[in-house]
Short mmCIF file of C-alpha atoms in Angstrom, two decimals:
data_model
loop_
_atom_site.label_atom_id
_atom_site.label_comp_id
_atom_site.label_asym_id
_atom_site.label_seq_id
_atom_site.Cartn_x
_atom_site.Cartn_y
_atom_site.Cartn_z
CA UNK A 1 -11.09 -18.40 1.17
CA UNK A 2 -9.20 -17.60 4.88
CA UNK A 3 -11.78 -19.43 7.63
CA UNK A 4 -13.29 -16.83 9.68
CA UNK A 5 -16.43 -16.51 11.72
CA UNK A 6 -19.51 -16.00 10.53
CA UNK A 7 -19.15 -12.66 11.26
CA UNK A 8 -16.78 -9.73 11.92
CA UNK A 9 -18.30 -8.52 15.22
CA UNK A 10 -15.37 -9.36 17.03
CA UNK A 11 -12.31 -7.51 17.45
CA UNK A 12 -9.18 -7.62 16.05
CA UNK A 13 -5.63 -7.08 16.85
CA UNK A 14 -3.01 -4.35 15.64
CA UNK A 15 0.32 -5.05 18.20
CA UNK A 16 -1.31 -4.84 21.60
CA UNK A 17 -4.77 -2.94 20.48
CA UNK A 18 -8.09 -4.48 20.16
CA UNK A 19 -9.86 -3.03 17.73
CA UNK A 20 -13.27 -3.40 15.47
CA UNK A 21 -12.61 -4.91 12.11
CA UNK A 22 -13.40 -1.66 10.60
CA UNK A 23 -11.90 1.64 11.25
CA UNK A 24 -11.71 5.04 9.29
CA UNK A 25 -9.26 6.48 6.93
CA UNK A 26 -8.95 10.13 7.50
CA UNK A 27 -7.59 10.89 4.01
CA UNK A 28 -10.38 11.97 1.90
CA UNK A 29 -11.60 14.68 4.28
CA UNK A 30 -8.36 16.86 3.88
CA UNK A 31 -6.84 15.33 1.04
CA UNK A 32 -6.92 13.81 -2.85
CA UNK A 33 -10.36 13.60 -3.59
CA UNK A 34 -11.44 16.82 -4.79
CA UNK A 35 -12.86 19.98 -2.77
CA UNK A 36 -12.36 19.18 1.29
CA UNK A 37 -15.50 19.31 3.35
CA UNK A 38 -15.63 22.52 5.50
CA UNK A 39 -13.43 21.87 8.77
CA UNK A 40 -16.36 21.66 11.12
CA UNK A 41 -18.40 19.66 8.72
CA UNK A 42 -14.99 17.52 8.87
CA UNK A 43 -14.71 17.43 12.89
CA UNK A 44 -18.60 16.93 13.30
CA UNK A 45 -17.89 13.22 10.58
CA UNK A 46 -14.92 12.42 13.04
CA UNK A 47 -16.98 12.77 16.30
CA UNK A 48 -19.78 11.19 14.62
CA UNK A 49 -17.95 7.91 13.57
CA UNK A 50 -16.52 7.89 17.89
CA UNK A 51 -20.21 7.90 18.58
CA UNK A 52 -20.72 4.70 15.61
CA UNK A 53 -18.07 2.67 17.55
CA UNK A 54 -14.75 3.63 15.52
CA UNK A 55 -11.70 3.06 17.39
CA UNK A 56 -8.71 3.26 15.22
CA UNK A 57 -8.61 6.36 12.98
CA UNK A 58 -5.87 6.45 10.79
CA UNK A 59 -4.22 9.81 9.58
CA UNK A 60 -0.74 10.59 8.05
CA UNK A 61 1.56 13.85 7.60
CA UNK A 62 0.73 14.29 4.11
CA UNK A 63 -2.94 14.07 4.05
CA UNK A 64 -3.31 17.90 3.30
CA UNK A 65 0.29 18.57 4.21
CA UNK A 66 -0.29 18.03 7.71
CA UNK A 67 -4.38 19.63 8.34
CA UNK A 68 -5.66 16.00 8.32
CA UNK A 69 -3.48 15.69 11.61
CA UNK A 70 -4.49 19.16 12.92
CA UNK A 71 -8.06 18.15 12.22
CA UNK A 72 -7.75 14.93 13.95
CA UNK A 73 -6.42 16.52 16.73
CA UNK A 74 -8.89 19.16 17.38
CA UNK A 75 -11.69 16.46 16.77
CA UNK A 76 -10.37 13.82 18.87
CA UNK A 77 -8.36 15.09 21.30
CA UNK A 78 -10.54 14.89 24.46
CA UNK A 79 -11.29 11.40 23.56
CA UNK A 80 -7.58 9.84 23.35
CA UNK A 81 -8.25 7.69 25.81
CA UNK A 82 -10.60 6.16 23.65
CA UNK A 83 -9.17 5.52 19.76
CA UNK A 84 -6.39 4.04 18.85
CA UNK A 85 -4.50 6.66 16.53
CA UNK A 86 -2.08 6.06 13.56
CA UNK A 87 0.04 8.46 11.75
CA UNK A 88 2.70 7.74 9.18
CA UNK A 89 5.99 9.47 8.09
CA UNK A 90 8.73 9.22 4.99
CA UNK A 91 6.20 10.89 2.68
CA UNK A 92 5.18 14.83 3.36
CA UNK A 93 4.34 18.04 1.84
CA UNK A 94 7.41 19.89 0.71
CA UNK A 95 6.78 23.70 -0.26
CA UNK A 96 3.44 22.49 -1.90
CA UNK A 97 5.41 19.17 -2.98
CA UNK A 98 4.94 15.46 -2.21
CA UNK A 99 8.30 14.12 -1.20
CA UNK A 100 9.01 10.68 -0.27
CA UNK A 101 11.72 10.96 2.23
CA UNK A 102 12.39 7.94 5.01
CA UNK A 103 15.98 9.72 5.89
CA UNK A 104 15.98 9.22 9.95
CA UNK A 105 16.39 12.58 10.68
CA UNK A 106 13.55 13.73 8.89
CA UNK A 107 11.39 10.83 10.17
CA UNK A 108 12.44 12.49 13.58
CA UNK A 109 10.89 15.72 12.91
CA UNK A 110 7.74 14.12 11.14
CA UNK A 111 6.95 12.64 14.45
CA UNK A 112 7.64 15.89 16.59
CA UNK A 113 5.75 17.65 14.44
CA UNK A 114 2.83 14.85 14.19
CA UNK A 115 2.75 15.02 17.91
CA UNK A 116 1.68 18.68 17.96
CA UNK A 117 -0.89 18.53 15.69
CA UNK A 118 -2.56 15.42 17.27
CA UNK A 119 -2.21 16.61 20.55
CA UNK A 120 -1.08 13.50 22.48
CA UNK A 121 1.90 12.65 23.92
CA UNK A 122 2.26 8.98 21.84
CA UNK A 123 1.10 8.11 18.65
CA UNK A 124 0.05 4.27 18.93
CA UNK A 125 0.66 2.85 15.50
CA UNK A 126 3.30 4.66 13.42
CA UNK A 127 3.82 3.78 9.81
CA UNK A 128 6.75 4.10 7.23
CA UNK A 129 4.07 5.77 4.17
CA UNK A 130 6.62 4.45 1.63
CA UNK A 131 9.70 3.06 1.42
CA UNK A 132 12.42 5.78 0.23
CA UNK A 133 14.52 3.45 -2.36
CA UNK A 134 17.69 5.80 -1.70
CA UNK A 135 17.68 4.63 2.00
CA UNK A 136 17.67 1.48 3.26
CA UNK A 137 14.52 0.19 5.08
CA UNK A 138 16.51 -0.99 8.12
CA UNK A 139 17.41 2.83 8.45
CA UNK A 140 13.92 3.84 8.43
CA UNK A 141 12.93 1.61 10.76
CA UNK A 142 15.74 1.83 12.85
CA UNK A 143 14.79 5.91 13.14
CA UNK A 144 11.13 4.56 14.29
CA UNK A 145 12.32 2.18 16.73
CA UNK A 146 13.99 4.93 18.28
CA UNK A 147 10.83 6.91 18.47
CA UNK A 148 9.20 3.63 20.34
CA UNK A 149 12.34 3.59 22.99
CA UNK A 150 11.74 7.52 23.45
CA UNK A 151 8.11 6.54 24.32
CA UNK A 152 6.72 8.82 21.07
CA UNK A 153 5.13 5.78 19.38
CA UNK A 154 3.66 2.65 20.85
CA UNK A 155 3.75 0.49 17.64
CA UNK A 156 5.38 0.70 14.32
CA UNK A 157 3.72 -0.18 10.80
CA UNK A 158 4.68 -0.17 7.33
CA UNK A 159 2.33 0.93 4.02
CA UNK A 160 2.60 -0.57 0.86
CA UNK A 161 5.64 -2.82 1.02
CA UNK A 162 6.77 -6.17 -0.24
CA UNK A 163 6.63 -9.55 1.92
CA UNK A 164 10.51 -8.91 1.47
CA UNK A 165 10.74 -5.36 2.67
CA UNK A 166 8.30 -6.64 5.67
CA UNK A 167 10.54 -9.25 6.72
CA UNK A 168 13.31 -7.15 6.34
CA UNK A 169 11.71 -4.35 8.90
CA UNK A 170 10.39 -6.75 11.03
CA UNK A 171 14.10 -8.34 11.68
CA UNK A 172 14.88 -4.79 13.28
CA UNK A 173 12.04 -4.11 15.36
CA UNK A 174 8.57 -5.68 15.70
CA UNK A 175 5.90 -4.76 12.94
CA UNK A 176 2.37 -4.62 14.14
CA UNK A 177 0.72 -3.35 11.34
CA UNK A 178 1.10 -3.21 7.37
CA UNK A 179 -1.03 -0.97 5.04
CA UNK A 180 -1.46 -1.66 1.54
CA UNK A 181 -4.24 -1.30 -0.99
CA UNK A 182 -6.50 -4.16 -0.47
CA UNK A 183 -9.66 -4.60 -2.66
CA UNK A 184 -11.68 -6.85 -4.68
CA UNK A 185 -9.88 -4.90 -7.67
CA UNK A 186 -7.15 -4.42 -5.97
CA UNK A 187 -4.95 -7.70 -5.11
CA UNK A 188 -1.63 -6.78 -4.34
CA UNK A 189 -1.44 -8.39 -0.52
CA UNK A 190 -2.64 -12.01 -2.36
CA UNK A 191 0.98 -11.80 -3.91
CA UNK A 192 2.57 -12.39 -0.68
CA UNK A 193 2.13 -9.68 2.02
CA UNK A 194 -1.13 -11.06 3.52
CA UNK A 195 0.30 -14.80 4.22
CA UNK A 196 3.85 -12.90 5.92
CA UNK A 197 1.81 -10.68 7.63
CA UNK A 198 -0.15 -13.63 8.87
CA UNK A 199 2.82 -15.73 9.75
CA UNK A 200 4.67 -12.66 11.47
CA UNK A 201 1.69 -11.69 13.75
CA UNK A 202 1.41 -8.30 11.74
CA UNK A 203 -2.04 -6.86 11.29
CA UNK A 204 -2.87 -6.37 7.57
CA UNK A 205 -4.59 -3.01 7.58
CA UNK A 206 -6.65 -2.62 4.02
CA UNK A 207 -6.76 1.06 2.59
CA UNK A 208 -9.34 1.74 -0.30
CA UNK A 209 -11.39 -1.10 0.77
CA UNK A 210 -13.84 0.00 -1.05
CA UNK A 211 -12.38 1.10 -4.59
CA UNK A 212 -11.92 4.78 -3.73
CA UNK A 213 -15.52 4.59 -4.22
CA UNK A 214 -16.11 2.54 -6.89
CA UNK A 215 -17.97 0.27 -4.57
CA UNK A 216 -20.50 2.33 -2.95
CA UNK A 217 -23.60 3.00 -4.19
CA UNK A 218 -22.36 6.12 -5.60
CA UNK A 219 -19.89 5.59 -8.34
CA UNK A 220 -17.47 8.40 -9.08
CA UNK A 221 -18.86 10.08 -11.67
CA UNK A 222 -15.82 11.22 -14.33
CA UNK A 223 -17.90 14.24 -16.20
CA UNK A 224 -17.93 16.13 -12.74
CA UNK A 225 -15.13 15.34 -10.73
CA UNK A 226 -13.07 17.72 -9.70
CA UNK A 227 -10.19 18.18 -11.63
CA UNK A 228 -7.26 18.02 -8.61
CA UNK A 229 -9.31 14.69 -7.78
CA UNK A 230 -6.90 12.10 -7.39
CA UNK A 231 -8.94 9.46 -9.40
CA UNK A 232 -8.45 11.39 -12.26
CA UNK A 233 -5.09 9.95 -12.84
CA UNK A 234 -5.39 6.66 -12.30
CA UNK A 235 -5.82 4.55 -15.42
CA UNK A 236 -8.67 2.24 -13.84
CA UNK A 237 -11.10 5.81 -14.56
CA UNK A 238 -9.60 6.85 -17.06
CA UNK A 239 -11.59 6.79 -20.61
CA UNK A 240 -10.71 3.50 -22.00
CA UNK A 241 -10.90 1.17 -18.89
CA UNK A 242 -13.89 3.03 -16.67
CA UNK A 243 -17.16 1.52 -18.52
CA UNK A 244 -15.58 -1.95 -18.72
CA UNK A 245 -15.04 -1.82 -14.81
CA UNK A 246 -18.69 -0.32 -14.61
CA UNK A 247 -19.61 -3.41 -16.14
CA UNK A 248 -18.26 -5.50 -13.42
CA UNK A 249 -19.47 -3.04 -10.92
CA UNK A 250 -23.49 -3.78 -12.59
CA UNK A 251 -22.81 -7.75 -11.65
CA UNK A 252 -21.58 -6.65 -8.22
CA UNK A 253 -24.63 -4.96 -7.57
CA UNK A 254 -26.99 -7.55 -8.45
CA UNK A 255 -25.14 -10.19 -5.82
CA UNK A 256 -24.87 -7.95 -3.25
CA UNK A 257 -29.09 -7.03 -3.91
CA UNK A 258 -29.73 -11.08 -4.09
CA UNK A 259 -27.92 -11.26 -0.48
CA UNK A 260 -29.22 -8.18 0.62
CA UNK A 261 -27.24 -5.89 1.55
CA UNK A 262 -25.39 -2.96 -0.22
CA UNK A 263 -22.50 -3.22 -2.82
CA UNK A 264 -20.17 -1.64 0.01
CA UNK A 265 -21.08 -4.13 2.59
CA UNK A 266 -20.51 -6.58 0.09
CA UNK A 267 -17.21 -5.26 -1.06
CA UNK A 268 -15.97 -5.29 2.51
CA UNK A 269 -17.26 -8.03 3.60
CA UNK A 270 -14.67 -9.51 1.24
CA UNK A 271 -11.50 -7.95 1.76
CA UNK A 272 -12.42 -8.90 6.28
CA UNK A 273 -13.47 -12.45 4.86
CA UNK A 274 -9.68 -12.69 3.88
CA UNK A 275 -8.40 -12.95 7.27
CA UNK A 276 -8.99 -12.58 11.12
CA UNK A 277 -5.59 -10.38 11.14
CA UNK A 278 -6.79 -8.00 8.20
CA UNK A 279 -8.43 -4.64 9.12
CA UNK A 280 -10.49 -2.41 6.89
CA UNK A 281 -10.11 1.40 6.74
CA UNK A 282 -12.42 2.89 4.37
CA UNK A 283 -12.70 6.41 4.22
CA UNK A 284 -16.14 8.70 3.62
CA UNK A 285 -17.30 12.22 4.20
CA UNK A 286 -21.22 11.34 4.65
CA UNK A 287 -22.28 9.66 8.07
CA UNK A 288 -24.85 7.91 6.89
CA UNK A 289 -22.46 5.74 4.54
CA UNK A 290 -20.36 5.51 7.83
CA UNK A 291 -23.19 3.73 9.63
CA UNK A 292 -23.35 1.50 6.34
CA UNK A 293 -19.66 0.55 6.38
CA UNK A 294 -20.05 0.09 10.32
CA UNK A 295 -23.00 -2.18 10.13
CA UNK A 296 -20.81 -4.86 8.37
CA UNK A 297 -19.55 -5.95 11.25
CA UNK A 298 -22.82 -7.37 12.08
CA UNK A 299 -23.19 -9.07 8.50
CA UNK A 300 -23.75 -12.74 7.79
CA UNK A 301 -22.61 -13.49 4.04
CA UNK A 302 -22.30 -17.17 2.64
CA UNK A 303 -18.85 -18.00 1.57
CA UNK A 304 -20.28 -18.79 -2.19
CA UNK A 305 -21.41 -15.24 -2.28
CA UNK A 306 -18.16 -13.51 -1.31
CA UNK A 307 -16.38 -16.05 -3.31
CA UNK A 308 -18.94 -14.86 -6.88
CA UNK A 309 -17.76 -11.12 -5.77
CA UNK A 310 -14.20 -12.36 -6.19
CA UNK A 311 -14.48 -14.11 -9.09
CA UNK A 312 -16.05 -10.79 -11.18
CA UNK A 313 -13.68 -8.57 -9.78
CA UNK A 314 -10.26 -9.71 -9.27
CA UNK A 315 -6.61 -8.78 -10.75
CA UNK A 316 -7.70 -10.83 -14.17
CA UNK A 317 -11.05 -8.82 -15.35
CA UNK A 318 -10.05 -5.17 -14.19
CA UNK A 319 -9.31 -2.62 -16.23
CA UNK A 320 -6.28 -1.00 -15.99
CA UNK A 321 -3.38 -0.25 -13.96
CA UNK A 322 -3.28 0.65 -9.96
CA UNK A 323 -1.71 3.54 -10.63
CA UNK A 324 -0.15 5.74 -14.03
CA UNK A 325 3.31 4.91 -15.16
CA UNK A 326 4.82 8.08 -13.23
CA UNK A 327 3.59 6.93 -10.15
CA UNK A 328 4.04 3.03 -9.98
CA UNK A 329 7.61 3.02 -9.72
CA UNK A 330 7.38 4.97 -6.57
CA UNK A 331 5.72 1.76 -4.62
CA UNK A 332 7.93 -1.56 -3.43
CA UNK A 333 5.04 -3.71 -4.51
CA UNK A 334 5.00 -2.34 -8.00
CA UNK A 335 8.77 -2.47 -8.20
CA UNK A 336 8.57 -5.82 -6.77
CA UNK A 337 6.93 -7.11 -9.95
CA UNK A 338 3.49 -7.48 -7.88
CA UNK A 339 0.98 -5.63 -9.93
CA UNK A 340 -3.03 -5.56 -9.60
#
């Protein structure tokens, strides 16, 4: 296990940003997971996790075609001075369409149009969502680094890349931060990612910390999700892999209650425990499971706890694939070979 302190109070770095070792993804409020919260019941979760000490919210284009931006934006906005705000381009909403699309010119626009419906003037951490294979990465990036020089973006990021494609970006302008899926079920960064990430100086930025809330104390429930609910087309839900995982989930439970504390502090205790450069963004619509993730940072767990966690769940005893078959070959990691 990575040596950190004993706990994850202090900060950590994205480029030149201090930030708390958690932050918030913005997704799930706009986007994927079912029915969206009402806007204002959105905005009031937003202003809510300012007042819990989040700094870095983390947003992108396609989270509900750009609202999630728009929502941020009207949320947020008076308080710029005090987040630090991320934003991605290359994938979008196209006439009700995702489209993966890292062509500079449209990367361009994306950012315009991100600026607008953020209402700032910079956005600090810009990411590449995915990597478009019909255009080289240096191409995307090269569009981004523009976008830095133009004074648009502070920082640029990638999401869900190979240690290859990383080192590849990074040779045309300086990567602060990479997003992929990191999770105790989810192990893709272990592949390679989190070491070059480490050895580059890039932060390692960990959506779906917590299972796409699988680890929370309120497992997704497949007779009554909704059916444009994201989850319902992944095959680690699906029929023939869920109850084995809820197996592992039932072991989970009873370490995290014999080190008291909930499965979701437990669950991110591990994926910060990997690293001082990795940074957790788990996403929720309820404040008082906000306050839960938040209060991790003050959490104490003994390495041979996090390391039972990891040795339940882990690439070897999950259930299924990341993702179905249609969307795998979409992602560089999964192309790469690097599955789990």
């Amino acid at each position: 296990m990575t040596d950190v302190p004993d706990a994850f109070r202090a900060p950590r770095r994205i480029g030149p940003f201090e930030v708390p070792a958690v932050g918030l993804g913005c997704m799930n409020v706009s986007h994927a997971y079912g029915v969206a919260p009402a806007p204002e019941d959105a905005e009031r979760l937003l202003r809510a996790a300012l007042d819990e000490g989040v700094v870095h919210f983390d947003t992108a284009a396609l989270y509900g075609f750009g609202a999630n931006e728009e929502l941020v934006g009207r949320a947020l906005g008076a308080h710029r001075d005090r987040i630090v705000l991320a934003s991605k381009c290359g994938m979008t909403g196209v006439d009700g369409r995702r489209v993966i699309d890292g062509r500079p010119e449209t990367i361009r626009r994306t950012a315009d149009e991100a600026l607008t419906r953020l209402k700032t003037d910079a956005i600090d951490v810009y990411y590449l969502h995915r990597l478009d294979p019909a255009v080289p990465v240096e191409d995307s990036v090269g569009a981004m680094a523009e976008l830095v020089d133009a004074g648009k973006v502070r920082t640029l990021g990638l999401s869900e890349v190979s240690a290859a494609t990383l080192r590849r970006a990074h040779a045309v302008h300086p990567i602060a931060a990479l997003q992929n899926e990191y999770s105790l079920w989810s192990r893709n960064p272990e592949r390679g990612t989190l070491d070059a990430a480490a050895e580059l100086g890039v932060a390692l930025v960990a959506f779906s910390p917590l299972a796409r809330g699988f680890l929370t104390g309120d497992a997704p429930d497949m007779a009554t999700l909704p059916e444009k609910d994201i989850r319902r087309n992944m095959p680690r839900f699906d029929a023939a892999n869920y109850p084995g995982n809820l197996r592992l989930r039932a072991r989970l439970e009873e370490i995290a209650a014999g080190a008291g504390c909930t499965l979701a502090q437990l669950a991110l205790a591990w994926v910060l425990s990997r690293g001082g450069h990795v940074v957790a963004i788990p996403g929720t619509r309820s404040v008082e499971h906000l306050r839960e993730n938040m209060a991790v940072l003050d959490l104490v767990l003994p390495d041979e706890v996090l390391r039972a966690a990891g040795d339940v769940l882990n690439a070897a005893t999950v259930h299924g694939a990341r993702y179905n078959e249609a969307t795998l070959p979409e992602i560089d990691t999964e192309r790469c070979g690097i599955a789990g």
